Amino acid sequence: MEKLIILPFSIGFIYLLGILGFRVVKWVGGLSRLDKLRLIHSFKTRRFFDSIKEVFMEGLLHRKIFRKNPVLGYMHMSLAFGWFLLIVVGHIEVMVSRQSLIAPIYLPVFFRYFETDHSFMLSGIFSFLMDLLLLFVLSGVALALLKRFKKKLFGMKKTTRLKTGDRIALLSLWMIFPLRLLSEGMSAGLYGNGSFLTSTLGHIFGNLNSETANLSLWTAYSCSLGFFFAALPNSRYMHIPTEILLIFVRNAGVKLKKRNNTYTNIQVFSCSRCGLCLDNCQLSAAGINNTQSVYILKNIRNHNLSDEQLFNCLLCGKCEVDCPVGINTIDLRITQRIESTRQYNSSYKYLEDGPVPKADTVYFAGCMTHLTPGIIASMKKLFHLAGENVWFMDEEKAPCCGRPLMLAGQYEAASKLIANNTRKIIGSGAKKLVVSCPICYKVFKEDYELANVEVVFHAEYILNLLQQEIIALKKGSDRIIYHDPCELGRGMGMYEPPREVLRTTGKVIPIKNEKHMAHCCGGSLGNLKISQVERSLLRNQAVEDYLRYRPDVLATACPMCKKTFSRHPNLKVLDISEAVANALQISSDQESTKEKMKLEIHEFELI
């Protein structure tokens, strides 16, 4: 009869193992043959140990969350790492007690119920450690309860909305450790097998101690475990085992594809719905609160994702910054867009005609740069001073780089543009491709196969001219704030080259919301649903923040950001190429071309 108390625990545990086993086999089996080989090979390399370290640091200690907020980090760590230590130390205690390496899997969980004689070696030390660890976990439970009512204490403005499965799992999880405390306290009062925490509680129970009450409490404890295990696969807590798999697969070199595959599912099910991404999302400032990544991932899991939610996103990457799991939310959303979008049959044959000129360097301005012609004029001036043999690839017929189409889910059309542009760039014989748009830069770096052609962002190109002393600048006194474009900063990790260039033209002011925490300008090509009024709200939010620093110039490295911010009346906005062109010191042998270059810039500004 007594052993019936392990039945709820056993049923839930067996069910959980069955679901996890099925999903792992399905997900790993669904990877491509090459990705499977990558995964298998990773177990023989240092990547395996890197994965073990990451599981420990992020899955148990929650290092990223600690960096965000220490109290929030402690809460997660005490629950995850504390429970892990309870399991490990509990198993060691059973092995020492029985002097055997083999024991029933349930015994460490119900040890103080079934093993009432604690006279074995080190029993007092184990009792103390288990009570200390239980107190550690209970402190996390207390903080989790507090967070439901006082989330601001944990550095959070918003938390995610829970569905029924989440509520069942959460309630079960919160009940596990208080019930364990009560159960072990009752056993300590009856058999004297506890330590400072449980023994004290046993004394408090006093006359309430009885075999019947003891059996009832341990049964309730078993039920709470069983309910949690049964609810876990259909709740947010599925992220616990899935995140471990994600870490090993990701570290093996497996990447998201443009089409859904099982790695997509691994990423989706790894979302803990912690809500850390909510506060970073600027769409909240425009009153948009149902399209954030945490809800998109949940809707993908539940197969109820709408186009309104899917396409109402800036794709700025701010949600990825604080994601403790490291989910590629932008790539996942683009993949879903490709899957849900009807592909247009565009041929782009008009771009295939005509000879391809030979050049040492290809300059690709991009669609957005053509809307901000001052950038083109400045780049032409720099190319001229550098004596470059440049082919301005999209000067007349402007082939798009393909990324805007990719962001809209039009993968087939984007692929045709990429193939066409690739043929022309390679056909030019150039060894260098210079781009002045972060959107173009990202797609050229990640989606093109350009053989021996080096893709260079214009900030890097200008910095190289300065370092080689090909150009010289006169440093002014302007206070400059540099705005990190989303695609360049968070998207490509390029933060310093633009700043190094700007430091040669004036004083660059460090600000709070910069680099990986930089604002999105609101002009994103990734959002196909947002209104112009809502875009203005996002722009004004960023500008108001920048104006607090009293800058003379807002510099950026993105034509879209420049165009968006330039609509604000109280801010002077320049691309870094324009800032450099304005600060150029023209040598005596270049004076003859000075007036000609001024005329060119004037003509472009009139366009």
Coordinates of C-alpha atoms in Angstrom, one line a residue:
M1 CA 0.0 0.0 0.0
E2 CA 2.8 2.4 1.0
K3 CA 4.6 2.0 -2.3
L4 CA 1.4 3.3 -4.1
I5 CA 2.7 6.8 -3.2
I6 CA 5.3 6.5 -6.0
L7 CA 2.6 5.7 -8.6
P8 CA 1.8 9.4 -9.6
F9 CA 5.5 10.2 -9.8
S10 CA 6.2 7.1 -11.9
I11 CA 3.4 7.5 -14.3
G12 CA 4.3 11.2 -15.0
F13 CA 8.0 10.4 -15.3
I14 CA 7.5 7.5 -17.7
Y15 CA 5.1 9.6 -19.8
L16 CA 7.6 12.5 -19.9
L17 CA 10.5 10.2 -20.9
G18 CA 8.3 8.7 -23.7
I19 CA 7.4 12.1 -25.1
L20 CA 10.9 13.4 -24.9
G21 CA 12.4 10.3 -26.5
F22 CA 9.9 10.5 -29.4
R23 CA 10.6 14.2 -30.0
V24 CA 14.4 13.9 -29.9
V25 CA 14.4 10.9 -32.3
K26 CA 12.0 12.8 -34.6
W27 CA 13.9 16.1 -34.5
V28 CA 17.4 14.7 -34.8
G29 CA 16.2 12.1 -37.4
G30 CA 14.7 15.0 -39.4
L31 CA 18.0 16.9 -39.8
S32 CA 19.7 16.7 -43.1
R33 CA 22.4 14.0 -43.6
L34 CA 25.1 16.7 -43.5
D35 CA 23.7 18.1 -40.3
K36 CA 23.6 14.7 -38.7
L37 CA 27.2 14.1 -39.6
R38 CA 28.1 17.5 -38.1
L39 CA 26.3 16.5 -34.8
I40 CA 28.0 13.1 -34.6
H41 CA 31.4 14.6 -35.4
S42 CA 31.0 17.3 -32.7
F43 CA 30.9 14.6 -30.0
K44 CA 34.6 13.8 -30.9
T45 CA 35.7 17.4 -30.7
R46 CA 36.1 20.3 -28.3
R47 CA 32.6 21.4 -29.3
F48 CA 31.1 18.6 -27.1
F49 CA 32.8 20.0 -24.0
D50 CA 31.8 23.5 -25.0
S51 CA 28.2 22.3 -25.1
I52 CA 28.5 20.8 -21.7
K53 CA 29.9 24.0 -20.4
E54 CA 27.1 26.0 -22.0
V55 CA 24.4 23.7 -20.6
F56 CA 25.9 24.2 -17.1
M57 CA 26.4 28.0 -17.4
E58 CA 23.1 28.8 -19.1
G59 CA 20.8 25.9 -18.4
L60 CA 21.6 25.7 -14.7
L61 CA 23.3 28.9 -13.6
H62 CA 21.4 31.2 -16.1
R63 CA 24.4 33.5 -16.6
K64 CA 22.7 35.6 -19.2
I65 CA 19.8 36.3 -17.0
F66 CA 22.1 37.2 -14.1
R67 CA 23.7 39.8 -16.4
K68 CA 20.3 41.2 -17.1
N69 CA 19.1 41.3 -13.5
P70 CA 20.8 39.6 -10.5
V71 CA 17.6 39.0 -8.6
L72 CA 15.9 37.5 -11.7
G73 CA 19.1 35.4 -12.3
Y74 CA 19.1 34.1 -8.7
M75 CA 15.5 33.1 -9.0
H76 CA 16.0 31.0 -12.1
M77 CA 19.3 29.6 -10.9
S78 CA 18.0 28.6 -7.5
L79 CA 15.2 26.6 -9.1
A80 CA 17.2 25.0 -11.8
F81 CA 20.6 24.5 -10.2
G82 CA 19.1 23.9 -6.8
W83 CA 16.8 21.1 -8.0
F84 CA 19.7 19.6 -10.0
L85 CA 21.8 19.5 -6.8
L86 CA 19.0 18.0 -4.8
I87 CA 18.9 15.2 -7.4
V88 CA 22.6 14.7 -7.5
V89 CA 23.2 14.8 -3.8
G90 CA 20.1 12.7 -3.2
H91 CA 21.5 10.0 -5.4
I92 CA 24.9 10.1 -3.7
E93 CA 23.1 9.8 -0.3
V94 CA 21.2 6.7 -1.4
M95 CA 24.4 5.1 -2.8
V96 CA 26.3 5.8 0.5
S97 CA 23.3 4.6 2.6
R98 CA 22.9 1.3 0.6
Q99 CA 26.6 0.9 -0.2
S100 CA 25.6 0.3 -3.8
L101 CA 25.8 2.1 -7.1
I102 CA 22.3 0.8 -8.1
A103 CA 19.1 1.9 -6.6
P104 CA 15.5 2.4 -7.8
I105 CA 15.1 5.7 -9.5
Y106 CA 12.3 6.8 -7.1
L107 CA 14.3 6.1 -3.9
P108 CA 16.3 9.4 -3.8
V109 CA 13.0 11.3 -4.3
F110 CA 11.2 9.6 -1.4
F111 CA 14.3 8.6 0.6
R112 CA 13.2 10.0 3.9
Y113 CA 9.9 8.2 3.7
F114 CA 11.2 4.7 2.8
E115 CA 14.5 4.9 4.7
T116 CA 13.7 5.9 8.3
D117 CA 17.0 4.7 9.9
H118 CA 19.6 7.3 9.2
S119 CA 22.5 5.9 11.2
F120 CA 24.8 5.3 8.2
M121 CA 28.1 7.0 7.8
L122 CA 27.8 10.8 7.0
S123 CA 24.0 10.7 7.4
G124 CA 24.1 13.9 9.5
I125 CA 26.1 15.7 6.8
F126 CA 23.8 14.5 4.0
S127 CA 20.7 15.6 6.1
F128 CA 22.2 19.1 6.5
L129 CA 23.1 19.4 2.8
M130 CA 19.7 18.3 1.7
D131 CA 17.9 20.7 4.0
L132 CA 20.2 23.5 2.9
L133 CA 19.5 22.8 -0.8
L134 CA 15.8 22.5 -0.2
L135 CA 15.9 26.0 1.4
F136 CA 17.9 27.2 -1.6
V137 CA 15.2 26.0 -4.0
L138 CA 12.4 27.3 -1.8
S139 CA 13.9 30.8 -1.9
G140 CA 13.6 30.6 -5.7
V141 CA 9.9 29.5 -5.4
A142 CA 9.2 32.5 -3.1
L143 CA 10.8 34.9 -5.6
A144 CA 8.8 33.3 -8.4
L145 CA 5.6 34.0 -6.5
L146 CA 6.7 37.6 -5.8
K147 CA 7.5 38.2 -9.5
R148 CA 3.9 37.5 -10.4
F149 CA 2.9 40.6 -8.4
K150 CA 6.0 42.8 -8.3
K151 CA 7.8 42.1 -11.6
K152 CA 9.5 45.5 -11.6
L153 CA 11.6 44.3 -8.7
F154 CA 13.1 41.9 -11.2
G155 CA 13.8 44.5 -13.8
M156 CA 10.8 43.6 -15.9
K157 CA 8.0 45.8 -17.2
K158 CA 6.0 43.0 -18.7
T159 CA 5.6 39.2 -18.4
T160 CA 4.1 36.8 -20.8
R161 CA 0.5 35.6 -20.8
L162 CA 0.1 32.0 -19.7
K163 CA -2.0 29.3 -21.4
T164 CA -3.8 26.5 -19.5
G165 CA -1.0 24.0 -19.9
D166 CA 1.5 26.6 -18.5
R167 CA -0.7 27.3 -15.5
I168 CA -1.1 23.6 -14.6
A169 CA 2.7 23.1 -15.0
L170 CA 3.5 26.3 -13.0
L171 CA 1.1 25.4 -10.2
S172 CA 2.5 21.9 -10.0
L173 CA 6.1 23.2 -9.9
W174 CA 5.3 25.7 -7.2
M175 CA 3.7 22.9 -5.1
I176 CA 6.6 20.4 -5.4
F177 CA 9.1 21.9 -3.0
P178 CA 6.7 23.2 -0.3
L179 CA 5.1 19.7 -0.2
R180 CA 8.6 18.1 -0.1
L181 CA 9.4 20.4 2.9
L182 CA 6.1 19.4 4.7
S183 CA 6.6 15.7 3.9
E184 CA 10.2 15.6 5.1
G185 CA 9.3 17.7 8.1
M186 CA 6.6 15.2 9.1
S187 CA 9.0 12.3 8.6
A188 CA 11.6 14.1 10.7
G189 CA 9.1 14.5 13.5
L190 CA 8.2 10.8 13.4
Y191 CA 11.6 9.3 12.8
G192 CA 14.2 11.9 13.6
N193 CA 15.8 11.8 10.2
G194 CA 16.0 15.5 9.3
S195 CA 18.3 18.4 9.9
F196 CA 18.0 22.1 10.9
L197 CA 15.0 22.8 8.5
T198 CA 12.9 19.7 8.4
S199 CA 13.7 18.7 12.1
T200 CA 12.5 22.1 13.3
L201 CA 9.4 21.8 11.2
G202 CA 8.8 18.3 12.7
H203 CA 8.9 19.8 16.2
I204 CA 6.4 22.5 15.2
F205 CA 4.0 19.8 13.9
G206 CA 4.1 18.3 17.4
N207 CA 1.0 16.3 18.0
L208 CA 0.0 16.5 14.4
N209 CA 2.7 13.9 13.5
S210 CA 1.1 10.6 12.4
E211 CA 1.6 7.9 10.0
T212 CA -1.6 8.8 8.2
A213 CA -0.6 12.5 7.8
N214 CA 2.9 11.4 6.7
L215 CA 1.5 9.1 4.0
S216 CA -0.9 11.8 2.8
L217 CA 1.8 14.5 2.5
W218 CA 4.2 12.2 0.6
T219 CA 1.3 11.2 -1.7
A220 CA 0.5 14.8 -2.4
Y221 CA 4.2 15.4 -3.1
S222 CA 4.2 12.5 -5.5
C223 CA 1.1 13.9 -7.3
S224 CA 2.7 17.3 -7.7
L225 CA 5.7 15.7 -9.4
G226 CA 3.6 13.5 -11.6
F227 CA 1.4 16.4 -12.7
F228 CA 4.4 18.6 -13.5
F229 CA 6.1 15.8 -15.6
A230 CA 2.8 15.1 -17.4
A231 CA 2.2 18.8 -18.1
L232 CA 5.8 19.7 -19.1
P233 CA 5.8 18.6 -22.8
N234 CA 2.7 20.8 -23.5
S235 CA 3.9 23.8 -21.6
R236 CA 6.6 26.5 -21.5
Y237 CA 8.7 24.1 -19.4
M238 CA 9.4 22.0 -22.5
H239 CA 12.3 24.4 -23.0
I240 CA 14.2 22.7 -20.1
P241 CA 15.1 19.5 -22.0
T242 CA 14.8 21.0 -25.5
E243 CA 17.4 23.8 -24.7
I244 CA 19.9 21.1 -23.9
L245 CA 19.4 19.5 -27.3
L246 CA 19.5 23.0 -29.0
I247 CA 22.9 23.8 -27.4
F248 CA 24.5 20.6 -28.7
V249 CA 23.0 20.9 -32.2
R250 CA 23.8 24.6 -32.5
N251 CA 27.4 24.1 -31.3
A252 CA 27.8 21.3 -33.9
G253 CA 27.4 24.0 -36.6
V254 CA 23.8 23.3 -37.6
K255 CA 22.1 26.5 -38.9
L256 CA 18.6 27.5 -39.7
K257 CA 17.5 27.0 -43.3
K258 CA 15.3 29.1 -45.5
R259 CA 12.7 26.4 -45.2
N260 CA 11.2 24.8 -42.1
N261 CA 13.0 21.7 -40.8
T262 CA 13.3 19.9 -37.5
Y263 CA 16.0 22.4 -36.3
T264 CA 13.3 25.0 -36.6
N265 CA 11.2 23.0 -34.2
I266 CA 14.1 22.6 -31.8
Q267 CA 14.5 26.4 -31.7
V268 CA 10.7 27.0 -31.3
F269 CA 10.3 24.5 -28.4
S270 CA 13.4 26.0 -26.7
C271 CA 11.6 29.2 -25.9
S272 CA 11.0 29.5 -22.1
R273 CA 8.5 32.4 -22.6
C274 CA 10.5 34.2 -19.9
G275 CA 9.3 37.5 -21.3
L276 CA 12.7 39.2 -21.3
C277 CA 12.3 40.0 -25.0
L278 CA 9.0 42.0 -24.3
D279 CA 10.6 45.0 -22.7
N280 CA 13.2 45.4 -25.5
C281 CA 10.5 45.5 -28.3
Q282 CA 10.0 49.0 -29.5
L283 CA 6.6 48.1 -31.0
S284 CA 5.1 48.4 -27.5
A285 CA 5.7 52.2 -27.8
A286 CA 3.3 52.1 -30.8
G287 CA 0.7 50.1 -28.8
I288 CA 1.5 46.8 -30.6
N289 CA 1.7 44.1 -28.0
N290 CA 0.8 40.8 -29.6
T291 CA 3.4 40.3 -32.3
Q292 CA 6.5 40.0 -30.1
S293 CA 8.8 37.0 -30.7
V294 CA 7.7 35.2 -27.5
Y295 CA 4.1 35.1 -28.9
I296 CA 5.2 34.2 -32.4
L297 CA 7.1 31.2 -31.1
K298 CA 4.1 30.2 -29.0
N299 CA 1.8 30.5 -32.0
I300 CA 4.1 28.5 -34.2
R301 CA 4.0 25.7 -31.6
N302 CA 0.2 25.9 -31.4
H303 CA -0.3 26.2 -35.2
N304 CA -2.3 29.4 -35.0
L305 CA 0.0 32.0 -36.4
S306 CA -1.6 34.8 -38.4
D307 CA 0.0 37.0 -41.1
E308 CA -0.9 40.1 -39.1
Q309 CA 1.3 38.9 -36.3
L310 CA 4.0 37.4 -38.5
F311 CA 4.6 40.4 -40.7
N312 CA 4.2 43.1 -38.0
C313 CA 7.8 43.1 -36.8
L314 CA 10.7 45.4 -37.3
L315 CA 13.2 42.5 -37.5
C316 CA 15.5 44.7 -35.6
G317 CA 17.0 41.9 -33.5
K318 CA 16.5 43.6 -30.1
C319 CA 14.6 40.6 -28.9
E320 CA 17.6 38.4 -29.6
V321 CA 19.8 40.5 -27.3
D322 CA 18.3 39.3 -24.0
C323 CA 17.1 35.9 -25.1
P324 CA 18.8 33.6 -22.5
V325 CA 18.4 30.6 -24.9
G326 CA 20.0 32.4 -27.9
I327 CA 17.1 31.7 -30.2
N328 CA 17.5 33.1 -33.8
T329 CA 14.1 34.9 -33.7
I330 CA 14.7 37.0 -36.9
D331 CA 15.7 34.0 -39.0
L332 CA 12.8 32.0 -37.6
R333 CA 10.4 34.7 -38.5
I334 CA 11.8 35.0 -42.0
T335 CA 11.6 31.2 -42.5
Q336 CA 7.9 31.4 -41.4
R337 CA 7.3 34.2 -43.9
I338 CA 8.8 32.2 -46.7
E339 CA 6.6 29.2 -45.8
S340 CA 3.4 31.2 -45.6
T341 CA 3.9 33.5 -48.6
R342 CA 2.7 32.8 -52.1
Q343 CA 5.9 33.1 -54.2
Y344 CA 5.8 35.4 -57.2
N345 CA 7.2 34.2 -60.5
S346 CA 9.5 37.1 -61.3
S347 CA 12.1 36.6 -64.0
Y348 CA 14.1 39.8 -63.9
K349 CA 15.3 39.1 -67.4
Y350 CA 15.6 42.8 -68.1
L351 CA 18.7 42.8 -65.8
E352 CA 20.5 40.1 -67.7
D353 CA 21.2 42.0 -70.9
G354 CA 24.4 44.1 -71.6
P355 CA 28.1 43.6 -71.1
V356 CA 29.7 43.5 -67.7
P357 CA 32.6 46.0 -67.4
K358 CA 35.9 45.0 -65.9
A359 CA 36.9 46.7 -62.7
D360 CA 39.1 46.3 -59.6
T361 CA 36.3 47.3 -57.2
V362 CA 32.5 47.1 -57.5
Y363 CA 30.4 49.6 -55.7
F364 CA 26.8 48.6 -54.9
A365 CA 24.8 51.5 -53.5
G366 CA 21.5 49.7 -52.9
C367 CA 17.9 50.9 -53.3
M368 CA 17.8 52.9 -50.1
T369 CA 21.1 54.7 -50.9
H370 CA 19.6 55.9 -54.2
L371 CA 17.0 57.7 -52.0
T372 CA 19.7 59.4 -50.1
P373 CA 22.0 60.6 -53.0
G374 CA 24.4 62.5 -50.7
I375 CA 25.9 59.2 -49.7
I376 CA 26.5 58.3 -53.3
A377 CA 28.1 61.6 -54.0
S378 CA 30.4 61.3 -51.0
M379 CA 31.4 57.7 -51.9
K380 CA 32.2 58.8 -55.5
K381 CA 34.4 61.5 -54.1
L382 CA 36.3 59.1 -51.9
F383 CA 36.7 56.6 -54.7
H384 CA 38.1 59.4 -56.9
L385 CA 40.6 60.5 -54.2
A386 CA 41.6 56.9 -53.7
G387 CA 42.2 56.4 -57.4
E388 CA 40.0 53.3 -57.5
N389 CA 39.0 51.6 -60.7
V390 CA 35.3 51.3 -59.7
W391 CA 32.3 50.0 -61.4
F392 CA 29.1 51.5 -60.0
M393 CA 27.0 48.4 -60.5
D394 CA 23.6 49.8 -59.8
E395 CA 24.0 53.3 -61.0
E396 CA 21.4 53.1 -63.7
K397 CA 19.3 50.0 -63.8
A398 CA 19.1 49.2 -60.1
P399 CA 19.0 45.5 -59.3
C400 CA 18.0 45.0 -55.7
C401 CA 20.4 43.0 -53.5
G402 CA 17.5 40.7 -52.7
R403 CA 17.2 41.1 -48.9
P404 CA 14.0 43.2 -48.9
L405 CA 12.3 40.4 -50.9
M406 CA 13.8 37.9 -48.4
L407 CA 12.4 39.8 -45.5
A408 CA 9.0 39.8 -47.2
G409 CA 9.1 36.0 -47.6
Q410 CA 9.7 36.1 -51.4
Y411 CA 12.6 33.7 -51.3
E412 CA 12.3 32.5 -55.0
A413 CA 12.4 36.1 -56.3
A414 CA 15.3 37.0 -54.0
S415 CA 17.2 33.9 -55.2
K416 CA 16.9 35.1 -58.9
L417 CA 18.2 38.5 -58.0
I418 CA 21.1 37.0 -56.0
A419 CA 22.0 34.7 -59.0
N420 CA 21.9 37.6 -61.4
N421 CA 24.0 39.9 -59.2
T422 CA 26.5 37.1 -58.5
R423 CA 27.0 36.5 -62.2
K424 CA 27.7 40.2 -62.8
I425 CA 30.0 40.8 -59.8
I426 CA 32.2 37.7 -60.6
G427 CA 32.1 38.6 -64.3
S428 CA 33.6 42.0 -63.6
G429 CA 36.8 40.4 -62.3
A430 CA 36.7 42.6 -59.2
K431 CA 38.3 41.5 -56.0
K432 CA 36.4 43.9 -53.8
L433 CA 32.7 44.7 -53.4
V434 CA 32.0 47.9 -51.5
V435 CA 28.4 48.5 -50.2
S436 CA 27.0 51.5 -48.3
C437 CA 23.8 49.9 -47.0
P438 CA 23.7 47.5 -44.1
I439 CA 20.8 45.6 -45.6
C440 CA 22.8 44.9 -48.7
Y441 CA 25.9 44.2 -46.7
K442 CA 24.2 41.4 -44.7
V443 CA 22.8 39.6 -47.7
F444 CA 26.0 39.9 -49.6
K445 CA 27.9 38.4 -46.7
E446 CA 25.5 35.7 -45.8
D447 CA 23.6 34.6 -48.9
Y448 CA 25.9 35.3 -51.8
E449 CA 28.7 32.9 -53.0
L450 CA 31.2 35.4 -54.4
A451 CA 34.3 33.2 -54.6
N452 CA 37.3 35.4 -54.1
V453 CA 35.4 38.7 -53.9
E454 CA 35.9 40.5 -50.6
V455 CA 32.6 42.2 -49.3
V456 CA 33.5 45.4 -47.6
F457 CA 31.1 47.8 -45.8
H458 CA 31.8 51.5 -46.6
A459 CA 32.8 52.2 -43.0
E460 CA 35.5 49.6 -43.3
Y461 CA 36.6 50.9 -46.6
I462 CA 36.8 54.5 -45.3
L463 CA 38.7 53.4 -42.2
N464 CA 41.2 51.6 -44.4
L465 CA 41.7 54.9 -46.5
L466 CA 42.4 56.7 -43.2
Q467 CA 44.8 54.1 -41.8
Q468 CA 46.8 54.1 -45.1
E469 CA 46.8 57.9 -45.1
I470 CA 45.2 57.9 -48.5
I471 CA 42.9 60.6 -47.3
A472 CA 43.3 63.1 -44.4
L473 CA 40.6 64.8 -42.4
K474 CA 40.3 68.0 -40.4
K475 CA 38.8 67.1 -37.0
G476 CA 36.1 69.5 -36.0
S477 CA 34.4 70.3 -32.6
D478 CA 31.0 68.7 -33.4
R479 CA 29.4 66.5 -30.7
I480 CA 28.4 63.4 -32.6
I481 CA 26.1 60.6 -31.6
Y482 CA 26.5 57.5 -33.7
H483 CA 23.3 55.5 -34.3
D484 CA 24.0 51.8 -34.8
P485 CA 21.8 50.5 -37.6
C486 CA 20.0 47.2 -36.7
E487 CA 21.3 45.2 -39.6
L488 CA 24.9 46.4 -39.2
G489 CA 25.1 46.3 -35.4
R490 CA 23.0 43.5 -34.0
G491 CA 22.7 41.9 -37.4
M492 CA 26.4 41.8 -38.3
G493 CA 28.2 42.7 -35.1
M494 CA 29.9 45.7 -36.6
Y495 CA 30.1 48.5 -33.9
E496 CA 33.6 49.9 -33.9
P497 CA 34.7 50.7 -37.5
P498 CA 32.0 53.5 -37.9
R499 CA 33.0 55.0 -34.6
E500 CA 36.7 54.9 -35.4
V501 CA 35.9 56.8 -38.6
L502 CA 33.7 59.4 -36.9
R503 CA 36.3 60.0 -34.2
T504 CA 38.5 61.5 -36.9
T505 CA 35.8 64.1 -37.7
G506 CA 34.6 65.2 -34.3
K507 CA 33.8 64.1 -30.7
V508 CA 31.8 60.9 -30.5
I509 CA 29.6 60.9 -27.4
P510 CA 28.9 57.5 -25.7
I511 CA 25.2 57.0 -24.8
K512 CA 23.2 54.5 -22.9
N513 CA 21.2 53.0 -25.8
E514 CA 23.9 52.1 -28.3
K515 CA 25.6 49.1 -29.8
H516 CA 23.5 46.0 -29.1
M517 CA 20.9 48.1 -27.2
A518 CA 20.6 50.7 -30.0
H519 CA 17.1 51.9 -31.0
C520 CA 15.6 50.9 -34.3
C521 CA 14.8 54.0 -36.3
G522 CA 11.4 52.7 -37.2
G523 CA 11.9 52.8 -40.9
S524 CA 12.5 49.0 -41.1
L525 CA 11.9 47.2 -44.4
G526 CA 11.1 44.1 -42.4
N527 CA 7.7 45.3 -41.1
L528 CA 5.0 45.1 -43.7
K529 CA 2.0 46.0 -41.5
I530 CA 3.0 49.0 -39.4
S531 CA 1.5 52.4 -40.3
Q532 CA 3.4 55.6 -41.0
V533 CA 2.0 57.1 -37.8
E534 CA 3.3 54.2 -35.8
R535 CA 6.7 54.5 -37.5
S536 CA 6.8 58.1 -36.5
L537 CA 6.2 57.2 -32.9
L538 CA 9.2 54.9 -32.9
R539 CA 11.4 57.4 -34.6
N540 CA 10.4 60.1 -32.2
Q541 CA 11.1 57.8 -29.2
A542 CA 14.7 57.3 -30.5
V543 CA 15.2 61.0 -31.3
E544 CA 14.0 62.2 -27.9
D545 CA 16.5 59.9 -26.3
Y546 CA 19.3 61.2 -28.5
L547 CA 18.4 64.9 -28.0
R548 CA 19.0 64.5 -24.2
Y549 CA 22.7 64.4 -25.0
R550 CA 22.6 67.7 -27.0
P551 CA 24.4 66.4 -30.1
D552 CA 25.4 68.7 -33.0
V553 CA 25.1 65.7 -35.4
L554 CA 23.4 62.4 -35.4
A555 CA 25.6 60.1 -37.6
T556 CA 24.6 56.7 -38.9
A557 CA 25.8 54.2 -41.4
C558 CA 22.4 53.3 -43.0
P559 CA 20.6 55.2 -45.7
M560 CA 17.2 54.1 -44.3
C561 CA 18.1 55.3 -40.9
K562 CA 19.3 58.6 -42.3
K563 CA 16.2 59.1 -44.3
T564 CA 14.0 58.3 -41.4
F565 CA 15.7 60.5 -38.8
S566 CA 16.1 63.4 -41.3
R567 CA 12.3 63.8 -41.2
H568 CA 12.6 65.1 -37.7
P569 CA 13.0 68.9 -37.7
N570 CA 15.3 69.2 -34.7
L571 CA 18.2 67.0 -35.7
K572 CA 21.1 67.2 -38.2
V573 CA 21.6 63.8 -39.7
L574 CA 24.6 62.6 -41.7
D575 CA 25.8 59.3 -43.0
I576 CA 29.4 58.6 -42.0
S577 CA 30.5 58.9 -45.7
E578 CA 29.0 62.5 -45.7
A579 CA 30.7 63.4 -42.4
V580 CA 34.0 62.2 -43.9
A581 CA 33.5 64.1 -47.2
N582 CA 32.7 67.3 -45.3
A583 CA 35.9 66.9 -43.2
L584 CA 38.3 66.1 -46.1
Q585 CA 41.5 68.1 -46.4
I586 CA 42.2 68.5 -50.1
S587 CA 45.9 68.5 -51.0
S588 CA 47.4 71.0 -53.5
D589 CA 47.5 68.4 -56.3
Q590 CA 43.8 67.7 -55.7
E591 CA 42.7 71.4 -55.7
S592 CA 41.9 71.3 -59.4
T593 CA 39.2 68.7 -58.9
K594 CA 37.7 70.4 -55.8
E595 CA 35.1 72.6 -57.7
K596 CA 34.2 69.7 -59.9
M597 CA 33.5 67.5 -56.9
K598 CA 31.4 70.2 -55.2
L599 CA 29.3 70.5 -58.4
E600 CA 28.7 66.7 -58.4
I601 CA 27.6 66.7 -54.8
H602 CA 25.2 69.7 -55.5
E603 CA 23.7 67.8 -58.5
F604 CA 23.1 64.7 -56.5
E605 CA 21.4 66.7 -53.7
L606 CA 19.0 68.2 -56.2
I607 CA 17.8 64.7 -57.3

